[in-house]
CSV table of C-alpha atoms in Angstrom, one decimal:
chain,number,residue,atom,x,y,z
A,279,MET,CA,16.2,23.1,-6.0
A,280,HIS,CA,13.2,20.9,-5.5
A,281,ARG,CA,10.0,22.5,-6.9
A,282,ASN,CA,7.7,24.5,-4.7
A,283,PHE,CA,9.7,23.9,-1.5
A,284,GLN,CA,10.5,27.0,0.5
A,285,LYS,CA,12.7,27.7,3.5
A,286,GLN,CA,10.7,27.7,6.7
A,287,THR,CA,11.4,26.5,10.2
A,288,PRO,CA,14.7,24.6,10.6
A,289,PRO,CA,14.4,20.9,11.3
A,290,HIS,CA,15.9,21.0,14.7
A,291,LYS,CA,13.2,23.5,15.9
A,292,ARG,CA,10.3,21.4,14.6
A,293,GLN,CA,8.1,19.2,16.7
A,294,VAL,CA,7.8,15.6,15.7
A,295,SER,CA,4.1,14.7,15.5
A,296,ALA,CA,2.0,11.7,16.6
A,297,TYR,CA,3.2,9.3,14.0
A,298,SER,CA,6.8,9.5,14.9
A,299,ILE,CA,5.9,7.5,18.0
A,300,PRO,CA,7.6,4.9,20.1
A,301,LYS,CA,6.5,1.3,19.3
A,302,GLU,CA,5.5,0.8,22.9
A,303,ASN,CA,2.9,3.6,22.5
A,304,LEU,CA,1.1,2.0,19.6
A,305,ASP,CA,-1.6,0.6,21.8
A,306,ASP,CA,-2.3,3.9,23.4
A,307,LYS,CA,-3.8,7.2,22.3
A,308,PRO,CA,-1.5,9.4,20.2
A,309,ILE,CA,1.1,11.0,22.4
A,310,ALA,CA,1.7,14.7,22.7
A,311,HIS,CA,3.6,16.3,19.9
A,312,THR,CA,6.8,16.7,21.8
A,313,LYS,CA,10.2,15.6,20.7
A,314,SER,CA,11.3,14.6,24.2
A,315,ASN,CA,8.8,11.7,24.3
A,316,ILE,CA,10.3,10.0,21.2
A,317,LYS,CA,12.5,7.0,21.6
A,318,ARG,CA,12.0,5.3,18.2
A,319,THR,CA,10.1,6.4,15.2
A,320,LEU,CA,7.3,4.4,13.8
A,321,LEU,CA,9.1,3.8,10.5
A,322,GLU,CA,12.2,2.5,12.4
A,323,ALA,CA,10.1,0.3,14.6
A,324,SER,CA,8.7,-1.3,11.4
A,325,ASN,CA,12.2,-2.3,10.4
A,326,THR,CA,13.5,-3.6,13.8
A,327,THR,CA,13.0,-7.2,12.7
A,328,SER,CA,15.5,-7.0,9.9
A,329,MET,CA,17.9,-4.2,10.8
A,330,HIS,CA,19.3,-2.1,13.6
A,331,ILE,CA,18.5,1.6,13.8
A,332,LYS,CA,20.8,3.3,11.3
A,333,THR,CA,22.5,6.7,11.6
A,334,SER,CA,22.4,9.1,8.7
A,335,SER,CA,24.8,8.4,5.8
A,336,PHE,CA,25.0,11.9,4.5
A,337,GLU,CA,26.0,15.3,5.6
A,338,CYS,CA,23.4,18.0,6.1
A,339,ASP,CA,23.4,20.9,3.7
A,340,GLU,CA,21.2,23.9,3.0
A,341,ASN,CA,18.8,21.7,1.0
A,342,ILE,CA,17.4,19.9,4.1
A,343,GLN,CA,16.5,23.3,5.5
A,344,GLU,CA,14.4,24.0,2.5
A,345,ILE,CA,12.4,20.8,2.0
A,346,THR,CA,9.2,21.9,3.4
A,347,TYR,CA,6.0,21.2,1.5
A,348,ASN,CA,4.2,24.2,0.0
A,349,THR,CA,0.7,23.2,-1.1
A,350,ILE,CA,1.0,23.8,-4.8
A,351,TRP,CA,0.6,20.3,-6.1
A,352,LYS,CA,-3.1,19.4,-6.6
A,353,CYS,CA,-4.6,16.1,-7.6
A,354,ASP,CA,-5.9,16.7,-11.1
A,355,CYS,CA,-8.0,13.5,-11.4
A,356,ASN,CA,-10.0,13.2,-8.2
A,357,ASP,CA,-13.3,12.5,-10.0
A,358,TYR,CA,-12.5,8.8,-9.8
A,359,TYR,CA,-11.8,9.1,-6.0
A,360,LYS,CA,-15.1,11.0,-5.5
A,361,SER,CA,-16.9,8.3,-7.4
A,362,LEU,CA,-15.5,5.7,-5.0
A,363,GLU,CA,-16.5,7.7,-2.0
A,364,ASP,CA,-20.0,8.3,-3.3
A,365,LYS,CA,-20.6,4.5,-3.3
A,366,ILE,CA,-18.8,3.5,-0.2
A,367,THR,CA,-21.7,3.9,2.2
A,368,LYS,CA,-23.9,1.8,0.0
A,369,TYR,CA,-21.4,-1.0,-0.3
A,370,TYR,CA,-19.4,-1.1,2.9
A,371,PRO,CA,-20.3,-4.2,4.9
A,372,ASN,CA,-21.0,-4.5,8.6
A,373,PHE,CA,-18.7,-7.2,9.9
A,374,ASN,CA,-20.9,-7.9,13.0
A,375,TYR,CA,-22.5,-10.6,10.9
A,376,PHE,CA,-20.3,-13.2,12.6
A,377,TYR,CA,-22.2,-12.6,15.8
A,378,THR,CA,-25.7,-11.8,14.5
A,379,LYS,CA,-26.4,-13.8,11.4
A,380,GLN,CA,-23.6,-16.4,10.8
A,381,PRO,CA,-23.2,-18.6,13.9
A,382,ASN,CA,-21.7,-21.4,11.7
A,383,ILE,CA,-19.0,-19.2,10.1
A,384,THR,CA,-15.9,-18.0,12.0
A,385,PRO,CA,-13.3,-15.3,11.1
A,386,TYR,CA,-10.8,-18.1,10.6
A,387,MET,CA,-13.1,-19.9,8.1
A,388,ARG,CA,-13.4,-16.7,6.2
A,389,ALA,CA,-9.6,-16.3,6.1
A,390,VAL,CA,-9.2,-19.9,4.7
A,391,LEU,CA,-11.9,-19.3,2.1
A,392,LEU,CA,-10.5,-16.0,0.9
A,393,ASP,CA,-7.0,-17.4,0.7
A,394,TRP,CA,-8.4,-20.2,-1.6
A,395,MET,CA,-10.3,-17.6,-3.6
A,396,MET,CA,-7.1,-15.6,-4.0
A,397,GLU,CA,-5.2,-18.7,-5.2
A,398,VAL,CA,-8.0,-19.5,-7.7
A,399,CYS,CA,-7.9,-16.0,-9.1
A,400,ALA,CA,-4.1,-16.1,-9.4
A,401,GLU,CA,-4.3,-19.5,-11.2
A,402,PHE,CA,-6.9,-18.2,-13.7
A,403,THR,CA,-4.7,-15.1,-14.2
A,404,LEU,CA,-7.6,-12.8,-13.1
A,405,LYS,CA,-7.2,-9.2,-12.0
A,406,ARG,CA,-6.8,-8.1,-8.5
A,407,GLU,CA,-9.9,-6.1,-8.8
A,408,THR,CA,-11.8,-9.3,-9.5
A,409,PHE,CA,-10.7,-10.8,-6.3
A,410,TYR,CA,-11.4,-7.7,-4.2
A,411,MET,CA,-14.8,-7.4,-5.8
A,412,ALA,CA,-15.6,-11.0,-4.9
A,413,VAL,CA,-14.5,-10.3,-1.3
A,414,SER,CA,-17.1,-7.5,-1.2
A,415,HIS,CA,-19.8,-9.7,-2.6
A,416,LEU,CA,-19.0,-12.3,0.0
A,417,ASP,CA,-19.1,-10.0,3.0
A,418,ARG,CA,-22.3,-8.3,1.9
A,419,PHE,CA,-24.0,-11.6,1.3
A,420,LEU,CA,-23.0,-12.9,4.7
A,421,MET,CA,-24.4,-9.6,6.2
A,422,GLU,CA,-27.7,-10.0,4.4
A,423,SER,CA,-28.3,-13.7,4.5
A,424,GLU,CA,-28.6,-15.9,7.5
A,425,ASN,CA,-27.2,-19.2,8.8
A,426,VAL,CA,-25.0,-20.1,5.9
A,427,LYS,CA,-23.9,-23.7,6.4
A,428,LYS,CA,-20.3,-24.8,6.5
A,429,ASN,CA,-20.7,-27.2,3.6
A,430,GLU,CA,-22.1,-24.4,1.5
A,431,PHE,CA,-19.4,-21.8,2.3
A,432,GLN,CA,-17.0,-22.8,-0.5
A,433,LEU,CA,-19.9,-22.6,-2.9
A,434,VAL,CA,-20.6,-19.1,-1.8
A,435,GLY,CA,-17.0,-18.1,-2.4
A,436,LEU,CA,-17.1,-19.8,-5.8
A,437,SER,CA,-20.2,-17.9,-6.8
A,438,CYS,CA,-18.7,-14.6,-5.6
A,439,MET,CA,-15.8,-15.1,-8.0
A,440,TYR,CA,-18.1,-16.2,-10.8
A,441,ILE,CA,-20.1,-13.0,-10.5
A,442,ALA,CA,-17.1,-10.7,-10.1
A,443,ALA,CA,-15.3,-12.3,-13.1
A,444,LYS,CA,-18.3,-11.7,-15.4
A,445,ILE,CA,-18.2,-8.0,-14.4
A,446,GLU,CA,-14.5,-7.3,-14.4
A,447,GLU,CA,-12.8,-9.7,-16.8
A,448,VAL,CA,-12.7,-9.4,-20.6
A,449,PHE,CA,-12.6,-13.2,-21.0
A,450,PRO,CA,-14.0,-14.7,-17.8
A,451,PRO,CA,-13.5,-18.4,-17.1
A,452,LYS,CA,-16.2,-20.6,-18.3
A,453,LEU,CA,-18.6,-22.2,-15.8
A,454,ASP,CA,-17.0,-25.6,-16.3
A,455,ASP,CA,-13.6,-24.1,-15.3
A,456,TRP,CA,-15.1,-22.8,-12.0
A,457,VAL,CA,-16.5,-26.3,-11.3
A,458,LYS,CA,-13.1,-27.8,-11.8
A,459,SER,CA,-11.5,-25.2,-9.5
A,460,ALA,CA,-13.5,-26.7,-6.6
A,461,ASP,CA,-12.5,-30.3,-7.6
A,462,GLU,CA,-16.0,-30.7,-9.1
A,463,GLY,CA,-17.5,-30.5,-5.6
A,464,PHE,CA,-20.4,-28.4,-6.9
A,465,SER,CA,-22.4,-28.8,-10.1
A,466,ASN,CA,-23.0,-26.1,-12.8
A,467,SER,CA,-26.6,-25.8,-11.7
A,468,ALA,CA,-25.6,-25.4,-8.0
A,469,ILE,CA,-23.3,-22.5,-8.9
A,470,LYS,CA,-25.9,-20.8,-11.0
A,471,ALA,CA,-28.6,-21.2,-8.3
A,472,MET,CA,-26.3,-19.7,-5.7
A,473,GLU,CA,-25.4,-16.9,-8.0
A,474,LEU,CA,-29.0,-15.9,-8.4
A,475,PHE,CA,-29.7,-16.2,-4.7
A,476,MET,CA,-26.7,-14.1,-3.9
A,477,LEU,CA,-27.6,-11.4,-6.4
A,478,ARG,CA,-31.0,-11.1,-4.8
A,479,CYS,CA,-29.5,-10.9,-1.3
A,480,ILE,CA,-27.1,-8.1,-2.2
A,481,HIS,CA,-29.8,-6.3,-4.2
A,482,TRP,CA,-27.9,-6.7,-7.5
A,483,THR,CA,-25.3,-4.2,-6.3
A,484,ILE,CA,-22.3,-5.6,-8.2
A,485,HIS,CA,-19.9,-2.7,-8.7
A,486,PRO,CA,-18.4,-2.1,-5.2
A,487,PRO,CA,-15.5,0.3,-4.5
A,488,THR,CA,-12.7,-1.9,-3.2
A,489,ALA,CA,-9.5,-1.4,-1.2
A,490,PHE,CA,-7.6,-2.2,-4.4
A,491,ASN,CA,-9.4,0.6,-6.2
A,492,TYR,CA,-8.3,3.0,-3.5
A,493,ILE,CA,-4.6,1.9,-3.2
A,494,ASN,CA,-4.1,1.5,-7.0
A,495,TRP,CA,-5.3,5.1,-7.5
A,496,LEU,CA,-3.4,6.4,-4.6
A,497,MET,CA,-0.1,4.8,-5.8
A,498,THR,CA,-0.6,6.5,-9.2
A,499,GLN,CA,-1.1,9.9,-7.5
A,500,TRP,CA,1.9,9.4,-5.2
A,501,ASP,CA,4.2,8.7,-8.2
A,502,THR,CA,2.9,11.9,-9.9
A,503,PHE,CA,3.4,13.8,-6.6
A,504,ILE,CA,7.0,12.7,-6.3
A,505,HIS,CA,7.8,13.4,-9.9
A,506,TYR,CA,6.2,16.9,-9.6
A,507,HIS,CA,8.4,17.9,-6.7
A,508,PHE,CA,11.7,16.1,-7.4
A,509,SER,CA,12.1,15.3,-11.1
A,510,CYS,CA,13.3,18.8,-11.8
A,511,VAL,CA,16.7,17.8,-10.3
A,512,ILE,CA,19.0,16.3,-12.8
A,513,PHE,CA,18.9,12.4,-13.0
A,514,ASN,CA,15.6,12.4,-11.0
A,515,ASN,CA,14.0,11.9,-14.4
A,516,VAL,CA,14.7,8.9,-16.7
A,517,LYS,CA,14.7,11.4,-19.7
A,518,ASP,CA,18.0,12.7,-18.3
A,519,PHE,CA,19.7,9.3,-19.1
A,520,ILE,CA,19.1,9.3,-22.8
A,521,LYS,CA,22.4,10.8,-23.9
A,522,LEU,CA,24.5,8.8,-21.3
A,523,LEU,CA,26.9,6.1,-22.3
A,524,PRO,CA,25.5,2.6,-21.5
A,525,GLU,CA,27.7,2.1,-18.5
A,526,ASP,CA,26.9,5.5,-17.0
A,527,LYS,CA,23.2,5.0,-17.9
A,528,ALA,CA,23.0,1.7,-16.0
A,529,LYS,CA,24.7,3.2,-13.0
A,530,GLN,CA,22.5,6.3,-12.9
A,531,GLN,CA,19.4,4.2,-13.4
A,532,LYS,CA,20.2,1.9,-10.5
A,533,MET,CA,20.7,4.9,-8.2
A,534,TYR,CA,17.6,6.6,-9.5
A,535,GLU,CA,15.5,3.5,-8.8
A,536,LYS,CA,16.7,3.3,-5.2
A,537,ARG,CA,16.4,7.1,-4.6
A,538,MET,CA,13.0,7.8,-6.2
A,539,ILE,CA,10.3,6.3,-3.9
A,540,LEU,CA,7.9,5.2,-6.6
A,541,PHE,CA,5.4,2.3,-6.9
A,542,LYS,CA,4.2,1.9,-10.5
A,543,GLU,CA,7.1,2.9,-12.7
A,544,PRO,CA,8.4,0.0,-14.8
A,545,ASN,CA,11.6,-0.8,-12.9
A,546,GLN,CA,12.7,-3.4,-10.4
A,547,GLN,CA,12.7,-1.3,-7.3
A,548,ALA,CA,9.3,0.2,-7.9
A,549,TYR,CA,7.8,-3.2,-8.7
A,550,LYS,CA,9.3,-4.6,-5.5
A,551,ARG,CA,7.6,-1.8,-3.5
A,552,TYR,CA,4.4,-2.4,-5.3
A,553,ARG,CA,4.4,-6.2,-4.6
A,554,GLU,CA,5.3,-5.7,-0.9
A,555,THR,CA,2.5,-3.2,-0.4
A,556,LEU,CA,-0.1,-5.3,-2.3
A,557,GLN,CA,0.9,-8.5,-0.5
A,558,ILE,CA,0.3,-6.8,2.9
A,559,LEU,CA,-3.0,-5.5,1.6
A,560,ASP,CA,-3.9,-9.0,0.4
A,561,ALA,CA,-3.1,-10.5,3.8
A,562,ALA,CA,-5.2,-7.8,5.5
A,563,SER,CA,-8.1,-8.8,3.3
A,564,LEU,CA,-8.2,-12.2,5.0
A,565,GLU,CA,-8.8,-10.5,8.3
A,566,VAL,CA,-11.9,-8.6,9.5
A,567,ASN,CA,-11.2,-4.9,9.5
A,568,ASN,CA,-13.8,-2.2,10.1
A,569,ILE,CA,-11.6,0.7,9.1
A,570,LEU,CA,-13.0,2.5,6.0
A,571,PRO,CA,-10.9,1.8,2.8
A,572,LYS,CA,-9.5,5.3,2.4
A,573,TYR,CA,-8.1,5.3,5.9
A,574,ASN,CA,-6.9,1.7,5.5
A,575,VAL,CA,-4.9,2.4,2.4
A,576,ALA,CA,-3.6,5.8,3.7
A,577,GLY,CA,-2.3,4.1,6.8
A,578,LEU,CA,-0.6,1.3,4.9
A,579,MET,CA,0.9,3.7,2.3
A,580,TYR,CA,2.3,5.8,5.2
A,581,LEU,CA,4.1,2.9,6.7
A,582,MET,CA,5.5,1.6,3.4
A,583,ILE,CA,6.6,5.0,2.2
A,584,SER,CA,8.3,5.7,5.6
A,585,LYS,CA,10.0,2.3,5.4
A,586,TYR,CA,11.3,3.0,1.9
A,587,PHE,CA,12.6,6.4,2.7
A,588,PHE,CA,14.3,4.9,5.8
A,589,GLU,CA,15.9,2.1,3.8
A,590,SER,CA,17.3,4.6,1.2
A,591,ASN,CA,18.7,6.9,4.0
A,592,TYR,CA,16.3,9.6,2.9
A,593,GLU,CA,18.5,10.3,-0.1
A,594,LEU,CA,15.8,11.8,-2.2
A,595,LEU,CA,15.4,14.6,0.3
A,596,TYR,CA,19.1,15.6,0.0
A,597,TYR,CA,20.0,14.7,-3.5
A,598,ASN,CA,21.0,17.8,-5.6
A,599,GLY,CA,22.3,16.3,-8.8
A,600,PRO,CA,25.3,14.2,-10.0
A,601,GLU,CA,27.8,16.2,-7.8
A,602,TYR,CA,26.0,15.0,-4.7
A,603,GLU,CA,27.9,12.3,-2.9
A,604,PRO,CA,26.8,10.8,0.4
A,605,LYS,CA,29.5,11.1,3.0
A,606,ASN,CA,31.0,8.1,4.7
A,607,LEU,CA,28.8,7.0,7.7
A,608,SER,CA,31.6,7.3,10.2
A,609,LYS,CA,32.2,10.9,9.1
A,610,SER,CA,28.6,12.0,9.0
A,611,SER,CA,27.1,10.7,12.2
A,612,MET,CA,27.0,14.1,13.7
A,613,TYR,CA,24.9,17.1,12.5
A,614,ILE,CA,25.7,20.6,13.7
A,615,ASP,CA,22.6,22.9,13.7
A,616,GLU,CA,22.7,26.7,13.2
A,617,ASN,CA,23.1,27.2,16.9
A,618,GLY,CA,26.1,25.0,17.2
A,619,ALA,CA,24.3,22.2,18.9
A,620,GLN,CA,25.2,18.6,17.9
A,621,LEU,CA,22.6,16.1,16.8
A,622,ASN,CA,23.7,12.5,16.5
A,623,GLY,CA,22.7,10.4,13.5
A,624,TYR,CA,19.7,8.9,15.2
A,625,GLU,CA,18.2,12.3,16.0
A,626,TYR,CA,19.0,13.3,12.4
A,627,ASN,CA,17.0,10.4,11.1
A,628,LEU,CA,14.1,11.5,13.3
A,629,GLU,CA,14.3,14.9,11.7
A,630,SER,CA,14.3,13.3,8.2
A,631,SER,CA,11.3,11.2,9.1
A,632,SER,CA,9.5,14.3,10.2
A,633,TYR,CA,9.9,15.7,6.7
A,634,VAL,CA,8.6,12.5,5.2
A,635,GLN,CA,5.6,12.7,7.5
A,636,GLU,CA,5.0,16.3,6.5
A,637,LEU,CA,5.3,15.5,2.8
A,638,TYR,CA,2.9,12.6,3.2
A,639,SER,CA,0.5,14.6,5.3
A,640,ASN,CA,0.1,17.2,2.6
A,641,PHE,CA,-0.2,14.4,0.0
A,642,ILE,CA,-3.2,12.8,1.7
A,643,ILE,CA,-4.8,16.1,2.3
A,644,ALA,CA,-4.7,16.8,-1.4
A,645,THR,CA,-5.8,13.4,-2.6
A,646,LEU,CA,-8.0,11.7,0.0
A,647,GLU,CA,-9.3,14.9,1.6
A,648,ILE,CA,-8.0,13.8,5.0
A,649,ASN,CA,-7.7,16.9,7.2
A,650,THR,CA,-4.9,15.7,9.5
A,651,ILE,CA,-2.6,12.8,9.6
A,652,ASP,CA,-4.1,12.0,13.0
A,653,GLU,CA,-7.1,10.5,11.2
A,654,ILE,CA,-5.0,7.6,9.9
A,655,TYR,CA,-3.7,6.6,13.4
A,656,GLU,CA,-6.0,3.6,13.8
A,657,SER,CA,-5.0,2.3,10.4
A,658,VAL,CA,-1.3,2.7,11.1
A,659,LYS,CA,-1.8,0.9,14.4
A,660,TYR,CA,-3.6,-1.9,12.6
A,661,PHE,CA,-1.0,-2.4,9.8
A,662,HIS,CA,2.1,-2.0,11.9
A,663,PRO,CA,2.2,-5.7,13.0
A,664,LEU,CA,1.5,-6.8,9.4
A,665,MET,CA,4.8,-5.2,8.4
A,666,GLU,CA,6.5,-8.4,9.7
A,667,LEU,CA,4.8,-10.5,7.0
A,668,GLU,CA,7.4,-12.4,4.9
A,669,ILE,CA,7.1,-11.2,1.3
A,670,ASP,CA,6.8,-13.5,-1.6
A,671,TYR,CA,8.2,-12.1,-4.9
A,672,CYS,CA,7.2,-14.9,-7.2
A,673,LEU,CA,6.0,-13.5,-10.5
A,674,PRO,CA,2.3,-13.9,-11.4
A,675,ILE,CA,1.3,-16.9,-13.4
A,676,VAL,CA,0.6,-14.7,-16.4
A,677,CYS,CA,4.4,-14.6,-16.9
A,678,LYS,CA,4.2,-18.2,-18.0
A,679,THR,CA,1.5,-17.6,-20.6
A,680,LYS,CA,2.6,-14.3,-22.1
A,681,SER,CA,5.9,-13.1,-23.6
A,682,LYS,CA,8.1,-10.8,-21.6
A,683,THR,CA,7.9,-8.2,-24.4
A,684,ASN,CA,4.2,-8.2,-24.4
A,685,LEU,CA,4.1,-7.8,-20.6
A,686,GLU,CA,6.6,-4.9,-20.7
A,687,ARG,CA,4.6,-3.2,-23.4
A,688,HIS,CA,1.5,-3.4,-21.2
A,689,TYR,CA,3.2,-2.9,-17.8
A,690,GLY,CA,0.2,-1.2,-16.2
A,691,GLU,CA,-2.0,-4.2,-17.0
A,692,PHE,CA,0.7,-6.6,-15.8
A,693,LEU,CA,0.5,-5.0,-12.3
A,694,THR,CA,-3.2,-5.7,-12.1
A,695,PHE,CA,-2.9,-9.5,-12.2
A,696,GLN,CA,-3.6,-11.2,-8.8
A,697,THR,CA,-0.8,-13.0,-7.0
A,698,HIS,CA,-1.0,-15.4,-4.2
A,699,SER,CA,1.3,-16.3,-1.4
A,700,ALA,CA,0.8,-19.2,1.1
A,701,LYS,CA,2.6,-17.1,3.7
A,702,ASN,CA,-0.4,-14.8,3.9
A,703,LEU,CA,-2.8,-17.4,5.5
A,704,GLU,CA,-0.1,-18.7,7.8
A,705,PHE,CA,0.6,-15.3,9.1
A,706,ILE,CA,-3.0,-14.2,9.4
A,707,ALA,CA,-4.1,-17.5,11.0
A,708,LYS,CA,-1.9,-16.9,13.9
A,709,ARG,CA,-3.4,-13.4,14.4
A,710,VAL,CA,-7.0,-14.6,14.0
A,711,LYS,CA,-6.5,-17.5,16.5
A,712,SER,CA,-4.7,-15.3,19.0
A,713,ASN,CA,-7.7,-12.9,18.9
A,714,LYS,CA,-10.2,-15.5,19.9
């Protein structure tokens, strides 16, 4: 049985809370926690562009009655999170600068500049943290300075990256390389002069907590959380594959990767989830968003985790070992509860999603110290349309400069390299222009 899960209220008697909400209610306040109001769950709504609503592909057993979170797991390394929170007030920008101090700069111009900065960071094989740090420098500079001219805006972005790279990178690009990245439109002396001016404007505060800091840490905690509760089941741990024959090992590994909803483990499915989530976060960085980082990443992670559980038919919640076999869809579209009432597959998926929500709710309480899942509603509402972004799975440029063996040996470092997709700006540009 899954660790620290105890039998409590059966699923058919539970209420589905505010985040299992119909898509048409996303623009309203959270609806009452009543099952009768639900037409389509949030996680299903996020998948309507690519698939129809699915019915459950497995038969209910006693295990589903027992998967209720018992708050035993605790985040054992939240000092890092607390250090981010201690600095967030000092570093978080006020995006009203567009209307108060920067009449020459528009949100769309900012999106174009940040997309170019992201591309430069990817070309230089810089870290994601370098890019996000540069974004923080840019926004805080625009908040403190006044009347930045259009013909200086690219120079500002260039100087932001120059400062961030010197702080974050082991081997930052040379000044001449930065000049070339802007087609030599600015001289060495111009970049250095802007660097000094910017540092004075932002009061030499050059170690900001960023959205990437938060989500990178939260993904690590989620993987630990999932392993803690589910890896005690046979084949939910890669160590269980050691003695298997190669053919059986490959088969079990493939099922494990699909079933275990992880982000940072070195396998293809986890990397796919990581890239999808980070590309959406990258796209969101091009857009002005006043939601605090911890709520931002919590909302995005909720949507992504819900999506991945849905796509896997919630198998992790039901899996009990190698004897477990999902039933044929046509034979398992009906669930009989303990009172003899029939729930069709759609309702059954709603119940499964409520367990995922409960699981995630307790996770963010333990990690981000968010008291209730209602606190991430605005973030969920914001990120929901971004789920339609077309994902680009092209590998980072570092794959062309370093051997596969070396990258696999340092997989954690490999994940930190910035990637760039032209689809981000195209997608966000439509949103920015439509909001004018």
